[in-house]
mmCIF file of N, CA and C in Angstrom:
data_model
loop_
_atom_site.group_PDB
_atom_site.id
_atom_site.type_symbol
_atom_site.label_atom_id
_atom_site.label_comp_id
_atom_site.label_asym_id
_atom_site.label_seq_id
_atom_site.Cartn_x
_atom_site.Cartn_y
_atom_site.Cartn_z
ATOM 1 N N UNK A 1 75.604 -109.981 259.986
ATOM 2 C CA UNK A 1 74.953 -110.871 259.042
ATOM 3 C C UNK A 1 74.978 -110.232 257.660
ATOM 4 N N UNK A 2 75.266 -111.013 256.658
ATOM 5 C CA UNK A 2 75.359 -110.524 255.289
ATOM 6 C C UNK A 2 73.983 -110.471 254.630
ATOM 7 N N UNK A 3 73.796 -109.471 253.774
ATOM 8 C CA UNK A 3 72.546 -109.341 253.036
ATOM 9 C C UNK A 3 72.611 -110.052 251.689
ATOM 10 N N UNK A 4 73.745 -110.645 251.371
ATOM 11 C CA UNK A 4 73.920 -111.315 250.080
ATOM 12 C C UNK A 4 73.064 -112.572 250.013
ATOM 13 N N UNK A 5 72.415 -112.747 248.884
ATOM 14 C CA UNK A 5 71.601 -113.946 248.671
ATOM 15 C C UNK A 5 72.491 -115.068 248.156
ATOM 16 N N UNK A 6 72.203 -116.315 248.524
ATOM 17 C CA UNK A 6 73.039 -117.436 248.098
ATOM 18 C C UNK A 6 72.897 -117.725 246.605
ATOM 19 N N UNK A 7 73.996 -118.211 246.030
ATOM 20 C CA UNK A 7 74.040 -118.587 244.616
ATOM 21 C C UNK A 7 74.698 -119.949 244.510
ATOM 22 N N UNK A 8 74.106 -120.835 243.709
ATOM 23 C CA UNK A 8 74.690 -122.147 243.432
ATOM 24 C C UNK A 8 75.191 -122.127 241.999
ATOM 25 N N UNK A 9 76.429 -122.536 241.794
ATOM 26 C CA UNK A 9 77.008 -122.619 240.461
ATOM 27 C C UNK A 9 76.893 -124.057 239.978
ATOM 28 N N UNK A 10 76.108 -124.265 238.923
ATOM 29 C CA UNK A 10 75.891 -125.607 238.370
ATOM 30 C C UNK A 10 76.640 -125.724 237.047
ATOM 31 N N UNK A 11 77.580 -126.650 236.986
ATOM 32 C CA UNK A 11 78.360 -126.865 235.769
ATOM 33 C C UNK A 11 77.723 -127.965 234.935
ATOM 34 N N UNK A 12 77.845 -127.829 233.637
ATOM 35 C CA UNK A 12 77.342 -128.872 232.742
ATOM 36 C C UNK A 12 78.494 -129.383 231.892
ATOM 37 N N UNK A 13 78.324 -130.556 231.323
ATOM 38 C CA UNK A 13 79.430 -131.220 230.640
ATOM 39 C C UNK A 13 79.276 -131.213 229.123
ATOM 40 N N UNK A 14 78.674 -132.243 228.580
ATOM 41 C CA UNK A 14 78.660 -132.478 227.148
ATOM 42 C C UNK A 14 77.977 -131.383 226.340
ATOM 43 N N UNK A 15 77.162 -130.565 226.963
ATOM 44 C CA UNK A 15 76.502 -129.483 226.224
ATOM 45 C C UNK A 15 77.556 -128.578 225.599
ATOM 46 N N UNK A 16 78.683 -128.413 226.286
ATOM 47 C CA UNK A 16 79.737 -127.541 225.780
ATOM 48 C C UNK A 16 80.296 -128.044 224.456
ATOM 49 N N UNK A 17 80.106 -129.320 224.152
ATOM 50 C CA UNK A 17 80.616 -129.889 222.911
ATOM 51 C C UNK A 17 79.671 -129.679 221.737
ATOM 52 N N UNK A 18 78.441 -129.285 222.003
ATOM 53 C CA UNK A 18 77.455 -129.132 220.937
ATOM 54 C C UNK A 18 77.816 -127.939 220.061
ATOM 55 N N UNK A 19 77.309 -127.935 218.862
ATOM 56 C CA UNK A 19 77.623 -126.872 217.910
ATOM 57 C C UNK A 19 76.672 -125.702 217.994
ATOM 58 N N UNK A 20 76.120 -125.348 216.851
ATOM 59 C CA UNK A 20 75.265 -124.166 216.751
ATOM 60 C C UNK A 20 73.960 -124.294 217.525
ATOM 61 N N UNK A 21 73.582 -125.504 217.878
ATOM 62 C CA UNK A 21 72.326 -125.696 218.608
ATOM 63 C C UNK A 21 72.545 -125.771 220.122
ATOM 64 N N UNK A 22 73.695 -125.343 220.591
ATOM 65 C CA UNK A 22 74.010 -125.381 222.021
ATOM 66 C C UNK A 22 72.964 -124.628 222.834
ATOM 67 N N UNK A 23 72.486 -123.485 222.321
ATOM 68 C CA UNK A 23 71.504 -122.686 223.064
ATOM 69 C C UNK A 23 70.233 -123.481 223.356
ATOM 70 N N UNK A 24 69.864 -124.400 222.450
ATOM 71 C CA UNK A 24 68.673 -125.229 222.689
ATOM 72 C C UNK A 24 68.896 -126.177 223.859
ATOM 73 N N UNK A 25 70.090 -126.753 223.944
ATOM 74 C CA UNK A 25 70.402 -127.675 225.030
ATOM 75 C C UNK A 25 70.466 -126.933 226.367
ATOM 76 N N UNK A 26 71.025 -125.733 226.363
ATOM 77 C CA UNK A 26 71.099 -124.939 227.590
ATOM 78 C C UNK A 26 69.698 -124.545 228.048
ATOM 79 N N UNK A 27 68.850 -124.159 227.101
ATOM 80 C CA UNK A 27 67.466 -123.804 227.437
ATOM 81 C C UNK A 27 66.734 -125.001 228.037
ATOM 82 N N UNK A 28 66.924 -126.183 227.455
ATOM 83 C CA UNK A 28 66.292 -127.401 227.974
ATOM 84 C C UNK A 28 66.787 -127.694 229.383
ATOM 85 N N UNK A 29 68.086 -127.551 229.611
ATOM 86 C CA UNK A 29 68.656 -127.798 230.934
ATOM 87 C C UNK A 29 68.088 -126.815 231.963
ATOM 88 N N UNK A 30 67.984 -125.532 231.600
ATOM 89 C CA UNK A 30 67.394 -124.545 232.512
ATOM 90 C C UNK A 30 65.953 -124.906 232.849
ATOM 91 N N UNK A 31 65.187 -125.312 231.845
ATOM 92 C CA UNK A 31 63.793 -125.704 232.086
ATOM 93 C C UNK A 31 63.717 -126.904 233.022
ATOM 94 N N UNK A 32 64.606 -127.887 232.815
ATOM 95 C CA UNK A 32 64.638 -129.063 233.692
ATOM 96 C C UNK A 32 65.000 -128.669 235.125
ATOM 97 N N UNK A 33 65.895 -127.707 235.266
ATOM 98 C CA UNK A 33 66.277 -127.239 236.597
ATOM 99 C C UNK A 33 65.099 -126.544 237.272
ATOM 100 N N UNK A 34 64.398 -125.687 236.533
ATOM 101 C CA UNK A 34 63.225 -125.012 237.103
ATOM 102 C C UNK A 34 62.172 -126.024 237.537
ATOM 103 N N UNK A 35 61.950 -127.058 236.715
ATOM 104 C CA UNK A 35 60.960 -128.090 237.073
ATOM 105 C C UNK A 35 61.370 -128.833 238.336
ATOM 106 N N UNK A 36 62.654 -129.130 238.476
ATOM 107 C CA UNK A 36 63.140 -129.847 239.657
ATOM 108 C C UNK A 36 63.034 -128.988 240.918
ATOM 109 N N UNK A 37 63.011 -127.673 240.738
ATOM 110 C CA UNK A 37 63.030 -126.761 241.886
ATOM 111 C C UNK A 37 61.693 -126.078 242.152
ATOM 112 N N UNK A 38 60.617 -126.621 241.607
ATOM 113 C CA UNK A 38 59.284 -126.059 241.864
ATOM 114 C C UNK A 38 59.029 -126.063 243.371
ATOM 115 N N UNK A 39 58.563 -124.945 243.879
ATOM 116 C CA UNK A 39 58.280 -124.829 245.307
ATOM 117 C C UNK A 39 59.460 -124.335 246.126
ATOM 118 N N UNK A 40 60.617 -124.223 245.501
ATOM 119 C CA UNK A 40 61.801 -123.721 246.199
ATOM 120 C C UNK A 40 61.930 -122.215 245.944
ATOM 121 N N UNK A 41 62.603 -121.499 246.843
ATOM 122 C CA UNK A 41 62.726 -120.045 246.703
ATOM 123 C C UNK A 41 63.810 -119.638 245.699
ATOM 124 N N UNK A 42 63.588 -119.959 244.424
ATOM 125 C CA UNK A 42 64.545 -119.632 243.367
ATOM 126 C C UNK A 42 64.179 -118.274 242.783
ATOM 127 N N UNK A 43 65.120 -117.358 242.803
ATOM 128 C CA UNK A 43 64.903 -116.026 242.223
ATOM 129 C C UNK A 43 65.137 -116.063 240.716
ATOM 130 N N UNK A 44 66.216 -116.729 240.275
ATOM 131 C CA UNK A 44 66.541 -116.775 238.849
ATOM 132 C C UNK A 44 67.570 -117.860 238.587
ATOM 133 N N UNK A 45 67.625 -118.295 237.332
ATOM 134 C CA UNK A 45 68.698 -119.172 236.863
ATOM 135 C C UNK A 45 69.301 -118.464 235.659
ATOM 136 N N UNK A 46 70.579 -118.094 235.778
ATOM 137 C CA UNK A 46 71.262 -117.338 234.737
ATOM 138 C C UNK A 46 72.392 -118.148 234.129
ATOM 139 N N UNK A 47 72.548 -118.036 232.807
ATOM 140 C CA UNK A 47 73.643 -118.702 232.102
ATOM 141 C C UNK A 47 74.837 -117.753 232.059
ATOM 142 N N UNK A 48 75.966 -118.203 232.603
ATOM 143 C CA UNK A 48 77.196 -117.420 232.600
ATOM 144 C C UNK A 48 78.321 -118.332 232.147
ATOM 145 N N UNK A 49 78.865 -118.057 230.962
ATOM 146 C CA UNK A 49 79.909 -118.866 230.347
ATOM 147 C C UNK A 49 79.503 -120.337 230.334
ATOM 148 N N UNK A 50 80.229 -121.206 230.976
ATOM 149 C CA UNK A 50 79.923 -122.644 230.902
ATOM 150 C C UNK A 50 79.242 -123.153 232.170
ATOM 151 N N UNK A 51 78.437 -122.307 232.784
ATOM 152 C CA UNK A 51 77.719 -122.737 233.992
ATOM 153 C C UNK A 51 76.390 -122.008 234.090
ATOM 154 N N UNK A 52 75.541 -122.556 234.938
ATOM 155 C CA UNK A 52 74.253 -121.932 235.232
ATOM 156 C C UNK A 52 74.260 -121.535 236.703
ATOM 157 N N UNK A 53 73.931 -120.297 236.994
ATOM 158 C CA UNK A 53 73.903 -119.798 238.364
ATOM 159 C C UNK A 53 72.467 -119.772 238.857
ATOM 160 N N UNK A 54 72.232 -120.461 239.959
ATOM 161 C CA UNK A 54 70.906 -120.515 240.570
ATOM 162 C C UNK A 54 70.906 -119.537 241.737
ATOM 163 N N UNK A 55 70.137 -118.475 241.608
ATOM 164 C CA UNK A 55 70.058 -117.447 242.650
ATOM 165 C C UNK A 55 68.843 -117.724 243.526
ATOM 166 N N UNK A 56 69.085 -117.806 244.829
ATOM 167 C CA UNK A 56 68.032 -118.157 245.784
ATOM 168 C C UNK A 56 67.556 -116.941 246.571
ATOM 169 N N UNK A 57 66.341 -117.021 247.057
ATOM 170 C CA UNK A 57 65.748 -115.962 247.879
ATOM 171 C C UNK A 57 66.148 -116.078 249.347
ATOM 172 N N UNK A 58 66.478 -117.300 249.788
ATOM 173 C CA UNK A 58 66.795 -117.493 251.210
ATOM 174 C C UNK A 58 67.898 -118.530 251.384
ATOM 175 N N UNK A 59 68.787 -118.265 252.327
ATOM 176 C CA UNK A 59 69.933 -119.129 252.572
ATOM 177 C C UNK A 59 69.534 -120.487 253.137
ATOM 178 N N UNK A 60 68.415 -120.563 253.823
ATOM 179 C CA UNK A 60 67.982 -121.811 254.440
ATOM 180 C C UNK A 60 67.680 -122.916 253.444
ATOM 181 N N UNK A 61 67.478 -122.568 252.187
ATOM 182 C CA UNK A 61 67.134 -123.560 251.165
ATOM 183 C C UNK A 61 68.352 -124.072 250.411
ATOM 184 N N UNK A 62 69.519 -123.581 250.733
ATOM 185 C CA UNK A 62 70.727 -123.893 249.972
ATOM 186 C C UNK A 62 70.997 -125.393 249.861
ATOM 187 N N UNK A 63 71.043 -126.102 250.970
ATOM 188 C CA UNK A 63 71.339 -127.541 250.941
ATOM 189 C C UNK A 63 70.256 -128.328 250.219
ATOM 190 N N UNK A 64 69.016 -127.982 250.453
ATOM 191 C CA UNK A 64 67.882 -128.675 249.835
ATOM 192 C C UNK A 64 67.899 -128.498 248.312
ATOM 193 N N UNK A 65 68.163 -127.284 247.854
ATOM 194 C CA UNK A 65 68.205 -127.001 246.419
ATOM 195 C C UNK A 65 69.398 -127.704 245.776
ATOM 196 N N UNK A 66 70.548 -127.674 246.433
ATOM 197 C CA UNK A 66 71.735 -128.345 245.898
ATOM 198 C C UNK A 66 71.485 -129.842 245.738
ATOM 199 N N UNK A 67 70.808 -130.437 246.694
ATOM 200 C CA UNK A 67 70.489 -131.867 246.617
ATOM 201 C C UNK A 67 69.566 -132.163 245.436
ATOM 202 N N UNK A 68 68.569 -131.321 245.222
ATOM 203 C CA UNK A 68 67.644 -131.527 244.101
ATOM 204 C C UNK A 68 68.351 -131.358 242.758
ATOM 205 N N UNK A 69 69.289 -130.417 242.686
ATOM 206 C CA UNK A 69 70.005 -130.187 241.431
ATOM 207 C C UNK A 69 70.900 -131.367 241.061
ATOM 208 N N UNK A 70 71.363 -132.114 242.046
ATOM 209 C CA UNK A 70 72.207 -133.275 241.766
ATOM 210 C C UNK A 70 71.457 -134.341 240.987
ATOM 211 N N UNK A 71 70.131 -134.289 241.020
ATOM 212 C CA UNK A 71 69.316 -135.286 240.318
ATOM 213 C C UNK A 71 68.918 -134.845 238.911
ATOM 214 N N UNK A 72 69.311 -133.640 238.514
ATOM 215 C CA UNK A 72 68.981 -133.138 237.174
ATOM 216 C C UNK A 72 70.032 -133.657 236.196
ATOM 217 N N UNK A 73 69.570 -134.354 235.161
ATOM 218 C CA UNK A 73 70.480 -134.914 234.159
ATOM 219 C C UNK A 73 71.242 -133.788 233.458
ATOM 220 N N UNK A 74 72.556 -133.936 233.369
ATOM 221 C CA UNK A 74 73.389 -132.963 232.674
ATOM 222 C C UNK A 74 74.154 -132.034 233.588
ATOM 223 N N UNK A 75 73.826 -132.044 234.884
ATOM 224 C CA UNK A 75 74.524 -131.195 235.855
ATOM 225 C C UNK A 75 75.652 -132.005 236.476
ATOM 226 N N UNK A 76 76.812 -131.375 236.585
ATOM 227 C CA UNK A 76 77.948 -132.045 237.224
ATOM 228 C C UNK A 76 78.067 -131.600 238.660
#
């Protein structure tokens, strides 16, 4: 059994087209993701290039978290 914790890679679309205020849109998207995942075992949400990585505490929550993220506006 692997000790690696699961990670979900969430891609976003139109935010990449924004100019100097892109960081504000990314921050808003991260906040919306955290709100959608309240009560889930989320360790962190990190911005890496043109995606947000959702790091989970337990593998059993992977499908449930992925389903909730599909309802967050701006996630592809």
